[in-house]
Amino acid sequence: MASRIVRVGVIGCGEIAQVSHIPTFNFLSDYFQVTYLCDISTNALEHCKRKVAGQPPKITKSAEELCSASEVDAVLVCNATAYHTEHALLALKNDKPVLVEKPLTSSYKDIEQLQAAERASKGRLMVGYMRRYAPAFLDAIAEIGGISQIQYARVRDIIGPNATFVGQSGTFPRRFDDYEPEDSRAAKDKDRTAADEALTTYGVPANDLTRRMLMVLGGLGTHDLSAMREAIGMPQGVKGAVLQMPIFTATFDYGSFPVVYESGINQVPVFDAHIEVYGSNKIVRVNYDTPYVKGLPTTMTVREKTTGPRGEECYQERHVRTTYEDSYTVEFKEWYETIVSGREPKTTIQDARQDVDLIQMLLHAGFASV
């Protein structure tokens, strides 16, 4: 049991907050209490206010009000990506620890601003790469470390429609559209401007196709790219990429071995997501299921050549489930520890910069002829 309750302000009351974040905070009531909510939708605020366990939180449409509130010890930013930097900066300005849902940003300029703000702040920023906190993922990294020479790896994240999984999650989220016209226009303009500025910085033409792929790589893609680089490091480059929806693919060059990356969305209601690393005598795989249905564990499968009891060569397969604790719960407990201890989180601003590097590599490879 935690000895201190951290009071959290949540910016963004959309699907992920309703399905995962607020319920997880409620379950972790010995660690957290949601005391403030912020969104541009009054109906979303009222709906999420009723979802919070314990004392009803205050609600506001002002992120600045939430970040400066004395009732808030730490801030979760889980709204539209275009606002992540702006609201993370507000939290850091007010010396609050802040957890920002991925993607942190697609802009190198934003990365530099956030780093400067963090240096001047008593708070620290943690990026919400929840898959990287799963115990099975950490177990797999240890197993991969036992491979003398990686021969090949595959990163796959081809999933069915999220609405299917969300609809069966038992959380009953709702969508609201009671936005002021000027708020809707501002959000659309900010999103497009941020995308165009990032693409221009990358040296990639800004058009509907590249904007769409930037959004997908930042959203779905950073789950996989972030986990890939922690598991096996950064690639030297991209040998080729076919970046088209609904399913896209690329081949990363790691010098002594290739990595095939497959991702996208189709209509088959299955969550096919894994990272698989091949060595000459061992194959290690991390198996992910949808995070929207609580209690579905991340697991590890190890297949290897080994020696039998009489010294004979044989095959062994292990399927390991370390815990049923879901990745968001583990991630939030880790965030709690960084807040109360003051130590630096694993998923930092500098760490997130590498995802921007990877997205730039992919877009260069996929749209070289545009």
mmCIF file of C-alpha atoms in Angstrom:
data_model
loop_
_atom_site.group_PDB
_atom_site.id
_atom_site.type_symbol
_atom_site.label_atom_id
_atom_site.label_comp_id
_atom_site.label_asym_id
_atom_site.label_seq_id
_atom_site.Cartn_x
_atom_site.Cartn_y
_atom_site.Cartn_z
ATOM 1 C CA MET A 1 0.000 0.000 0.000
ATOM 2 C CA ALA A 2 1.301 3.426 -0.929
ATOM 3 C CA SER A 3 2.099 5.825 1.928
ATOM 4 C CA ARG A 4 1.097 8.909 -0.066
ATOM 5 C CA ILE A 5 -1.871 9.537 -2.336
ATOM 6 C CA VAL A 6 -0.902 11.483 -5.476
ATOM 7 C CA ARG A 7 -3.638 13.866 -6.621
ATOM 8 C CA VAL A 8 -3.932 13.789 -10.406
ATOM 9 C CA GLY A 9 -5.347 16.244 -12.901
ATOM 10 C CA VAL A 10 -6.396 14.648 -16.205
ATOM 11 C CA ILE A 11 -6.324 16.731 -19.399
ATOM 12 C CA GLY A 12 -8.489 15.042 -22.018
ATOM 13 C CA CYS A 13 -11.715 13.124 -21.319
ATOM 14 C CA GLY A 14 -11.922 11.110 -24.527
ATOM 15 C CA GLU A 15 -11.926 7.394 -25.202
ATOM 16 C CA ILE A 16 -8.592 6.435 -23.642
ATOM 17 C CA ALA A 17 -9.345 8.375 -20.453
ATOM 18 C CA GLN A 18 -12.775 6.755 -20.147
ATOM 19 C CA VAL A 19 -11.739 3.207 -21.069
ATOM 20 C CA SER A 20 -8.371 2.959 -19.351
ATOM 21 C CA HIS A 21 -6.961 5.896 -17.441
ATOM 22 C CA ILE A 22 -9.781 6.860 -15.089
ATOM 23 C CA PRO A 23 -10.706 3.219 -14.276
ATOM 24 C CA THR A 24 -7.037 2.431 -13.595
ATOM 25 C CA PHE A 25 -6.697 5.399 -11.261
ATOM 26 C CA ASN A 26 -9.848 4.196 -9.492
ATOM 27 C CA PHE A 27 -8.399 0.699 -9.054
ATOM 28 C CA LEU A 28 -5.144 2.218 -7.775
ATOM 29 C CA SER A 29 -6.929 4.219 -5.083
ATOM 30 C CA ASP A 30 -4.074 3.577 -2.621
ATOM 31 C CA TYR A 31 -1.790 5.437 -5.030
ATOM 32 C CA PHE A 32 -3.856 8.067 -6.859
ATOM 33 C CA GLN A 33 -6.947 10.248 -6.587
ATOM 34 C CA VAL A 34 -8.264 12.144 -9.613
ATOM 35 C CA THR A 35 -8.993 15.663 -8.339
ATOM 36 C CA TYR A 36 -9.338 17.689 -11.563
ATOM 37 C CA LEU A 37 -10.576 17.065 -15.115
ATOM 38 C CA CYS A 38 -10.107 19.242 -18.201
ATOM 39 C CA ASP A 39 -11.715 19.000 -21.639
ATOM 40 C CA ILE A 40 -13.284 21.314 -24.236
ATOM 41 C CA SER A 41 -16.552 19.321 -23.993
ATOM 42 C CA THR A 42 -18.845 20.089 -21.053
ATOM 43 C CA ASN A 43 -20.690 16.810 -21.554
ATOM 44 C CA ALA A 44 -17.439 14.827 -21.532
ATOM 45 C CA LEU A 45 -16.421 16.538 -18.299
ATOM 46 C CA GLU A 46 -19.719 15.730 -16.620
ATOM 47 C CA HIS A 47 -19.630 12.137 -17.878
ATOM 48 C CA CYS A 48 -16.059 11.525 -16.662
ATOM 49 C CA LYS A 49 -16.703 13.300 -13.375
ATOM 50 C CA ARG A 50 -19.266 10.590 -12.605
ATOM 51 C CA LYS A 51 -16.730 7.878 -13.467
ATOM 52 C CA VAL A 52 -14.199 9.032 -10.860
ATOM 53 C CA ALA A 53 -14.290 7.103 -7.571
ATOM 54 C CA GLY A 54 -14.149 8.945 -4.279
ATOM 55 C CA GLN A 55 -14.563 12.693 -3.970
ATOM 56 C CA PRO A 56 -15.913 14.183 -7.242
ATOM 57 C CA PRO A 57 -13.164 16.055 -9.099
ATOM 58 C CA LYS A 58 -13.292 19.693 -10.108
ATOM 59 C CA ILE A 59 -13.851 20.293 -13.823
ATOM 60 C CA THR A 60 -12.585 23.001 -16.150
ATOM 61 C CA LYS A 61 -12.035 23.830 -19.807
ATOM 62 C CA SER A 62 -8.748 25.544 -18.945
ATOM 63 C CA ALA A 63 -5.584 23.426 -18.937
ATOM 64 C CA GLU A 64 -3.771 26.331 -17.284
ATOM 65 C CA GLU A 65 -6.243 26.306 -14.393
ATOM 66 C CA LEU A 66 -5.769 22.576 -13.870
ATOM 67 C CA CYS A 67 -1.961 22.717 -14.038
ATOM 68 C CA SER A 68 -1.748 25.570 -11.534
ATOM 69 C CA ALA A 69 -4.318 24.163 -9.098
ATOM 70 C CA SER A 70 -3.131 23.448 -5.551
ATOM 71 C CA GLU A 71 -5.330 20.323 -5.570
ATOM 72 C CA VAL A 72 -3.166 18.772 -8.320
ATOM 73 C CA ASP A 73 0.166 17.073 -7.552
ATOM 74 C CA ALA A 74 0.715 15.539 -11.005
ATOM 75 C CA VAL A 75 -0.791 15.890 -14.484
ATOM 76 C CA LEU A 76 -1.823 13.301 -17.080
ATOM 77 C CA VAL A 77 -2.020 14.651 -20.644
ATOM 78 C CA CYS A 78 -4.139 12.348 -22.827
ATOM 79 C CA ASN A 79 -5.918 14.718 -25.202
ATOM 80 C CA ALA A 80 -5.328 15.411 -28.913
ATOM 81 C CA THR A 81 -1.681 14.928 -29.904
ATOM 82 C CA ALA A 82 -1.345 18.476 -31.243
ATOM 83 C CA TYR A 83 -1.841 19.777 -27.684
ATOM 84 C CA HIS A 84 0.556 17.402 -25.928
ATOM 85 C CA THR A 85 3.522 19.776 -25.946
ATOM 86 C CA GLU A 86 1.519 22.858 -25.009
ATOM 87 C CA HIS A 87 -0.086 21.226 -21.999
ATOM 88 C CA ALA A 88 3.042 19.364 -20.898
ATOM 89 C CA LEU A 89 4.825 22.714 -20.876
ATOM 90 C CA LEU A 90 2.081 24.128 -18.626
ATOM 91 C CA ALA A 91 2.519 21.248 -16.179
ATOM 92 C CA LEU A 92 6.305 21.649 -16.080
ATOM 93 C CA LYS A 93 5.988 25.427 -15.704
ATOM 94 C CA ASN A 94 3.960 24.733 -12.559
ATOM 95 C CA ASP A 95 6.574 22.245 -11.284
ATOM 96 C CA LYS A 96 4.230 19.273 -11.705
ATOM 97 C CA PRO A 97 5.315 15.774 -12.757
ATOM 98 C CA VAL A 98 3.545 14.985 -16.012
ATOM 99 C CA LEU A 99 2.722 11.763 -17.847
ATOM 100 C CA VAL A 100 2.074 12.415 -21.546
ATOM 101 C CA GLU A 101 0.371 9.787 -23.667
ATOM 102 C CA LYS A 102 2.317 8.776 -26.709
ATOM 103 C CA PRO A 103 3.102 10.161 -29.155
ATOM 104 C CA LEU A 104 4.811 12.909 -27.210
ATOM 105 C CA THR A 105 5.310 14.904 -30.405
ATOM 106 C CA SER A 106 6.473 14.593 -34.012
ATOM 107 C CA SER A 107 8.510 17.819 -33.799
ATOM 108 C CA TYR A 108 12.182 18.258 -32.940
ATOM 109 C CA LYS A 109 11.401 21.848 -31.954
ATOM 110 C CA ASP A 110 8.863 20.581 -29.402
ATOM 111 C CA ILE A 111 11.417 18.122 -28.017
ATOM 112 C CA GLU A 112 13.880 20.944 -27.411
ATOM 113 C CA GLN A 113 11.227 23.141 -25.778
ATOM 114 C CA LEU A 114 10.178 20.340 -23.458
ATOM 115 C CA GLN A 115 13.750 19.537 -22.481
ATOM 116 C CA ALA A 116 14.420 23.184 -21.633
ATOM 117 C CA ALA A 117 11.203 23.385 -19.598
ATOM 118 C CA GLU A 118 12.018 20.187 -17.722
ATOM 119 C CA ARG A 119 15.504 21.451 -16.814
ATOM 120 C CA ALA A 120 13.896 24.547 -15.263
ATOM 121 C CA SER A 121 11.168 22.577 -13.465
ATOM 122 C CA LYS A 122 10.889 20.549 -10.289
ATOM 123 C CA GLY A 123 8.662 18.165 -12.261
ATOM 124 C CA ARG A 124 9.710 15.400 -14.623
ATOM 125 C CA LEU A 125 8.057 14.237 -17.834
ATOM 126 C CA MET A 126 7.290 10.571 -18.501
ATOM 127 C CA VAL A 127 5.972 9.344 -21.859
ATOM 128 C CA GLY A 128 3.142 6.790 -21.809
ATOM 129 C CA TYR A 129 4.661 3.845 -23.677
ATOM 130 C CA MET A 130 2.714 1.365 -21.587
ATOM 131 C CA ARG A 131 3.784 -1.721 -23.616
ATOM 132 C CA ARG A 132 7.367 -1.180 -22.505
ATOM 133 C CA TYR A 133 6.398 -1.571 -18.852
ATOM 134 C CA ALA A 134 4.781 -4.995 -19.284
ATOM 135 C CA PRO A 135 6.722 -7.579 -17.216
ATOM 136 C CA ALA A 136 6.668 -10.024 -20.147
ATOM 137 C CA PHE A 137 8.367 -7.406 -22.332
ATOM 138 C CA LEU A 138 11.106 -6.942 -19.730
ATOM 139 C CA ASP A 139 11.455 -10.727 -19.443
ATOM 140 C CA ALA A 140 11.853 -10.935 -23.212
ATOM 141 C CA ILE A 141 14.604 -8.314 -23.194
ATOM 142 C CA ALA A 142 16.509 -10.467 -20.709
ATOM 143 C CA GLU A 143 16.034 -13.518 -22.971
ATOM 144 C CA ILE A 144 17.108 -11.559 -26.053
ATOM 145 C CA GLY A 145 20.242 -10.559 -24.182
ATOM 146 C CA GLY A 146 21.143 -14.240 -24.119
ATOM 147 C CA ILE A 147 21.165 -14.453 -27.929
ATOM 148 C CA SER A 148 24.778 -14.282 -29.101
ATOM 149 C CA GLN A 149 23.888 -13.059 -32.597
ATOM 150 C CA ILE A 150 20.470 -11.871 -33.763
ATOM 151 C CA GLN A 151 19.664 -13.196 -37.227
ATOM 152 C CA TYR A 152 16.300 -11.576 -37.880
ATOM 153 C CA ALA A 153 13.397 -9.867 -36.115
ATOM 154 C CA ARG A 154 9.776 -9.132 -36.910
ATOM 155 C CA VAL A 155 7.617 -6.377 -35.453
ATOM 156 C CA ARG A 156 3.914 -6.760 -36.204
ATOM 157 C CA ASP A 157 0.872 -4.748 -35.147
ATOM 158 C CA ILE A 158 -2.058 -5.503 -37.461
ATOM 159 C CA ILE A 159 -5.258 -5.031 -35.525
ATOM 160 C CA GLY A 160 -8.975 -5.109 -36.040
ATOM 161 C CA PRO A 161 -11.136 -2.023 -35.485
ATOM 162 C CA ASN A 162 -10.655 -0.519 -32.025
ATOM 163 C CA ALA A 163 -14.412 0.008 -31.757
ATOM 164 C CA THR A 164 -14.837 -3.778 -31.487
ATOM 165 C CA PHE A 165 -12.506 -4.074 -28.515
ATOM 166 C CA VAL A 166 -13.729 -0.876 -26.840
ATOM 167 C CA GLY A 167 -17.333 -2.005 -27.230
ATOM 168 C CA GLN A 168 -16.547 -5.228 -25.356
ATOM 169 C CA SER A 169 -14.429 -3.616 -22.621
ATOM 170 C CA GLY A 170 -17.278 -3.123 -20.147
ATOM 171 C CA THR A 171 -16.343 0.542 -19.701
ATOM 172 C CA PHE A 172 -19.162 2.017 -21.827
ATOM 173 C CA PRO A 173 -17.349 5.116 -23.115
ATOM 174 C CA ARG A 174 -19.235 7.897 -24.881
ATOM 175 C CA ARG A 175 -18.288 10.356 -27.606
ATOM 176 C CA PHE A 176 -19.370 13.980 -27.379
ATOM 177 C CA ASP A 177 -19.456 16.791 -29.923
ATOM 178 C CA ASP A 178 -20.638 19.745 -27.851
ATOM 179 C CA TYR A 179 -17.615 21.809 -28.805
ATOM 180 C CA GLU A 180 -17.609 25.504 -29.436
ATOM 181 C CA PRO A 181 -17.080 26.124 -33.177
ATOM 182 C CA GLU A 182 -13.914 28.091 -32.475
ATOM 183 C CA ASP A 183 -12.510 25.189 -30.395
ATOM 184 C CA SER A 184 -13.122 22.727 -33.236
ATOM 185 C CA ARG A 185 -11.499 25.039 -35.775
ATOM 186 C CA ALA A 186 -8.543 25.683 -33.503
ATOM 187 C CA ALA A 187 -7.979 21.952 -32.952
ATOM 188 C CA LYS A 188 -8.107 21.164 -36.687
ATOM 189 C CA ASP A 189 -5.831 24.070 -37.558
ATOM 190 C CA LYS A 190 -3.346 23.171 -34.834
ATOM 191 C CA ASP A 191 -3.241 19.531 -35.911
ATOM 192 C CA ARG A 192 -2.651 20.386 -39.574
ATOM 193 C CA THR A 193 -0.068 23.066 -38.767
ATOM 194 C CA ALA A 194 1.845 20.711 -36.475
ATOM 195 C CA ALA A 195 1.845 17.967 -39.141
ATOM 196 C CA ASP A 196 2.970 20.300 -41.916
ATOM 197 C CA GLU A 197 5.736 21.804 -39.795
ATOM 198 C CA ALA A 198 7.022 18.336 -38.876
ATOM 199 C CA LEU A 199 6.932 17.082 -42.471
ATOM 200 C CA THR A 200 8.719 20.196 -43.709
ATOM 201 C CA THR A 201 11.422 19.706 -41.082
ATOM 202 C CA TYR A 202 11.811 16.086 -42.203
ATOM 203 C CA GLY A 203 12.138 17.178 -45.830
ATOM 204 C CA VAL A 204 8.958 15.298 -46.798
ATOM 205 C CA PRO A 205 6.200 16.932 -48.888
ATOM 206 C CA ALA A 206 3.058 17.752 -46.909
ATOM 207 C CA ASN A 207 -0.051 16.289 -48.516
ATOM 208 C CA ASP A 208 -3.038 14.187 -47.459
ATOM 209 C CA LEU A 209 -1.100 10.918 -47.812
ATOM 210 C CA THR A 210 1.962 11.988 -45.806
ATOM 211 C CA ARG A 211 -0.157 13.680 -43.132
ATOM 212 C CA ARG A 212 -2.203 10.507 -42.719
ATOM 213 C CA MET A 213 0.894 8.329 -42.433
ATOM 214 C CA LEU A 214 2.502 10.725 -39.959
ATOM 215 C CA MET A 215 -0.615 10.443 -37.789
ATOM 216 C CA VAL A 216 -0.660 6.620 -37.982
ATOM 217 C CA LEU A 217 3.057 6.279 -37.241
ATOM 218 C CA GLY A 218 2.700 8.661 -34.314
ATOM 219 C CA GLY A 219 -0.367 6.877 -32.936
ATOM 220 C CA LEU A 220 -0.305 3.158 -33.610
ATOM 221 C CA GLY A 221 3.314 3.090 -34.777
ATOM 222 C CA THR A 222 5.077 4.489 -31.727
ATOM 223 C CA HIS A 223 3.876 1.536 -29.644
ATOM 224 C CA ASP A 224 5.939 -0.761 -31.841
ATOM 225 C CA LEU A 225 8.852 1.489 -32.764
ATOM 226 C CA SER A 226 9.472 2.396 -29.149
ATOM 227 C CA ALA A 227 9.394 -1.224 -27.973
ATOM 228 C CA MET A 228 11.564 -2.331 -30.917
ATOM 229 C CA ARG A 229 14.357 0.094 -30.115
ATOM 230 C CA GLU A 230 14.368 -0.804 -26.421
ATOM 231 C CA ALA A 231 14.494 -4.508 -27.243
ATOM 232 C CA ILE A 232 17.146 -4.477 -29.992
ATOM 233 C CA GLY A 233 18.375 -0.885 -30.312
ATOM 234 C CA MET A 234 18.141 1.690 -33.083
ATOM 235 C CA PRO A 235 18.492 0.625 -36.735
ATOM 236 C CA GLN A 236 21.111 2.045 -39.088
ATOM 237 C CA GLY A 237 18.439 2.953 -41.608
ATOM 238 C CA VAL A 238 15.409 1.846 -43.619
ATOM 239 C CA LYS A 239 16.063 -0.318 -46.679
ATOM 240 C CA GLY A 240 12.576 0.109 -48.079
ATOM 241 C CA ALA A 241 9.035 1.002 -47.100
ATOM 242 C CA VAL A 242 5.574 0.736 -48.620
ATOM 243 C CA LEU A 243 3.567 3.232 -46.596
ATOM 244 C CA GLN A 244 -0.030 2.891 -47.604
ATOM 245 C CA MET A 245 -3.158 2.251 -45.622
ATOM 246 C CA PRO A 246 -4.767 0.067 -44.474
ATOM 247 C CA ILE A 247 -1.621 -2.069 -44.008
ATOM 248 C CA PHE A 248 1.949 -0.895 -44.471
ATOM 249 C CA THR A 249 5.392 -2.437 -44.169
ATOM 250 C CA ALA A 250 9.074 -1.513 -43.961
ATOM 251 C CA THR A 251 12.455 -3.211 -43.598
ATOM 252 C CA PHE A 252 14.933 -1.807 -41.090
ATOM 253 C CA ASP A 253 18.662 -2.324 -41.572
ATOM 254 C CA TYR A 254 20.520 -3.317 -38.411
ATOM 255 C CA GLY A 255 23.777 -4.012 -40.226
ATOM 256 C CA SER A 256 24.133 -7.718 -39.446
ATOM 257 C CA PHE A 257 20.402 -8.523 -39.615
ATOM 258 C CA PRO A 258 17.126 -7.171 -41.024
ATOM 259 C CA VAL A 259 13.908 -6.320 -39.187
ATOM 260 C CA VAL A 260 10.548 -6.467 -40.946
ATOM 261 C CA TYR A 261 7.899 -4.081 -39.632
ATOM 262 C CA GLU A 262 4.235 -4.733 -40.478
ATOM 263 C CA SER A 263 1.368 -2.642 -39.220
ATOM 264 C CA GLY A 264 -2.098 -1.378 -40.006
ATOM 265 C CA ILE A 265 -5.790 -1.932 -39.460
ATOM 266 C CA ASN A 266 -8.304 -4.283 -41.062
ATOM 267 C CA GLN A 267 -11.820 -5.414 -40.167
ATOM 268 C CA VAL A 268 -11.043 -8.837 -38.672
ATOM 269 C CA PRO A 269 -11.676 -8.478 -34.907
ATOM 270 C CA VAL A 270 -8.331 -9.830 -33.728
ATOM 271 C CA PHE A 271 -5.325 -8.097 -32.158
ATOM 272 C CA ASP A 272 -2.225 -9.463 -33.922
ATOM 273 C CA ALA A 273 0.660 -7.676 -32.237
ATOM 274 C CA HIS A 274 4.046 -9.094 -31.337
ATOM 275 C CA ILE A 275 7.805 -8.638 -31.457
ATOM 276 C CA GLU A 276 9.779 -11.748 -32.413
ATOM 277 C CA VAL A 277 13.577 -11.990 -32.366
ATOM 278 C CA TYR A 278 15.446 -14.896 -33.986
ATOM 279 C CA GLY A 279 18.846 -16.229 -32.944
ATOM 280 C CA SER A 280 20.517 -19.375 -34.221
ATOM 281 C CA ASN A 281 19.416 -21.426 -31.193
ATOM 282 C CA LYS A 282 16.608 -19.337 -29.673
ATOM 283 C CA ILE A 283 13.503 -17.441 -30.809
ATOM 284 C CA VAL A 284 11.944 -14.976 -28.362
ATOM 285 C CA ARG A 285 8.503 -13.484 -28.866
ATOM 286 C CA VAL A 286 6.449 -10.923 -26.912
ATOM 287 C CA ASN A 287 2.709 -11.371 -27.468
ATOM 288 C CA TYR A 288 0.450 -8.342 -26.991
ATOM 289 C CA ASP A 289 -3.338 -8.326 -26.763
ATOM 290 C CA THR A 290 -5.684 -5.339 -26.852
ATOM 291 C CA PRO A 291 -5.124 -2.990 -23.897
ATOM 292 C CA TYR A 292 -8.800 -1.980 -23.956
ATOM 293 C CA VAL A 293 -9.974 -5.216 -22.319
ATOM 294 C CA LYS A 294 -8.593 -5.345 -18.799
ATOM 295 C CA GLY A 295 -6.959 -8.556 -17.646
ATOM 296 C CA LEU A 296 -5.656 -9.794 -21.003
ATOM 297 C CA PRO A 297 -2.009 -10.486 -20.219
ATOM 298 C CA THR A 298 1.088 -9.740 -22.248
ATOM 299 C CA THR A 299 3.020 -12.990 -22.535
ATOM 300 C CA MET A 300 6.388 -14.268 -23.724
ATOM 301 C CA THR A 301 7.073 -17.333 -25.857
ATOM 302 C CA VAL A 302 10.581 -18.813 -26.051
ATOM 303 C CA ARG A 303 11.419 -21.562 -28.555
ATOM 304 C CA GLU A 304 14.904 -22.961 -28.448
ATOM 305 C CA LYS A 305 17.278 -25.809 -29.161
ATOM 306 C CA THR A 306 18.475 -27.359 -25.938
ATOM 307 C CA THR A 307 20.055 -30.481 -24.501
ATOM 308 C CA GLY A 308 17.938 -33.321 -23.135
ATOM 309 C CA PRO A 309 18.508 -35.375 -19.972
ATOM 310 C CA ARG A 310 20.703 -37.887 -21.838
ATOM 311 C CA GLY A 311 22.727 -35.243 -23.644
ATOM 312 C CA GLU A 312 20.655 -35.440 -26.812
ATOM 313 C CA GLU A 313 19.636 -32.405 -28.842
ATOM 314 C CA CYS A 314 15.982 -31.500 -28.342
ATOM 315 C CA TYR A 315 13.424 -28.735 -28.753
ATOM 316 C CA GLN A 316 11.919 -26.733 -25.912
ATOM 317 C CA GLU A 317 9.055 -24.262 -25.943
ATOM 318 C CA ARG A 318 8.092 -22.046 -22.996
ATOM 319 C CA HIS A 319 5.015 -19.864 -22.828
ATOM 320 C CA VAL A 320 5.412 -17.475 -19.918
ATOM 321 C CA ARG A 321 2.721 -15.355 -18.291
ATOM 322 C CA THR A 322 4.432 -13.401 -15.535
ATOM 323 C CA THR A 323 1.277 -11.623 -14.389
ATOM 324 C CA TYR A 324 -2.315 -10.813 -15.257
ATOM 325 C CA GLU A 325 -1.648 -7.212 -14.253
ATOM 326 C CA ASP A 326 -2.267 -5.101 -17.333
ATOM 327 C CA SER A 327 0.315 -2.770 -18.840
ATOM 328 C CA TYR A 328 -1.496 0.458 -17.889
ATOM 329 C CA THR A 329 -1.589 -0.596 -14.234
ATOM 330 C CA VAL A 330 2.115 -1.447 -14.230
ATOM 331 C CA GLU A 331 2.915 1.814 -16.041
ATOM 332 C CA PHE A 332 0.910 3.949 -13.572
ATOM 333 C CA LYS A 333 2.569 2.239 -10.599
ATOM 334 C CA GLU A 334 5.928 3.028 -12.181
ATOM 335 C CA TRP A 335 4.845 6.664 -12.672
ATOM 336 C CA TYR A 336 3.861 6.785 -9.008
ATOM 337 C CA GLU A 337 7.336 5.605 -7.983
ATOM 338 C CA THR A 338 9.025 8.286 -10.099
ATOM 339 C CA ILE A 339 6.806 10.951 -8.496
ATOM 340 C CA VAL A 340 7.357 9.974 -4.861
ATOM 341 C CA SER A 341 11.069 9.125 -5.267
ATOM 342 C CA GLY A 342 11.989 11.899 -7.707
ATOM 343 C CA ARG A 343 13.920 9.526 -9.946
ATOM 344 C CA GLU A 344 13.979 9.802 -13.715
ATOM 345 C CA PRO A 345 11.505 7.596 -15.609
ATOM 346 C CA LYS A 346 12.630 5.151 -18.267
ATOM 347 C CA THR A 347 10.534 6.741 -21.008
ATOM 348 C CA THR A 348 11.910 10.284 -21.097
ATOM 349 C CA ILE A 349 11.763 13.189 -23.546
ATOM 350 C CA GLN A 350 15.144 12.203 -24.968
ATOM 351 C CA ASP A 351 13.942 8.623 -25.339
ATOM 352 C CA ALA A 352 10.874 9.840 -27.280
ATOM 353 C CA ARG A 353 13.128 11.814 -29.632
ATOM 354 C CA GLN A 354 14.307 8.499 -31.076
ATOM 355 C CA ASP A 355 10.762 7.778 -32.245
ATOM 356 C CA VAL A 356 10.812 11.069 -34.142
ATOM 357 C CA ASP A 357 14.082 9.882 -35.728
ATOM 358 C CA LEU A 358 12.465 6.582 -36.751
ATOM 359 C CA ILE A 359 9.351 8.268 -38.167
ATOM 360 C CA GLN A 360 11.554 10.583 -40.225
ATOM 361 C CA MET A 361 13.514 7.564 -41.534
ATOM 362 C CA LEU A 362 10.316 5.769 -42.518
ATOM 363 C CA LEU A 363 8.739 8.751 -44.251
ATOM 364 C CA HIS A 364 11.941 9.413 -46.199
ATOM 365 C CA ALA A 365 11.998 5.797 -47.366
ATOM 366 C CA GLY A 366 8.288 5.625 -48.151
ATOM 367 C CA PHE A 367 7.918 8.913 -49.969
ATOM 368 C CA ALA A 368 11.313 9.357 -51.605
ATOM 369 C CA SER A 369 9.681 9.560 -55.034
ATOM 370 C CA VAL A 370 6.927 12.027 -54.058
#
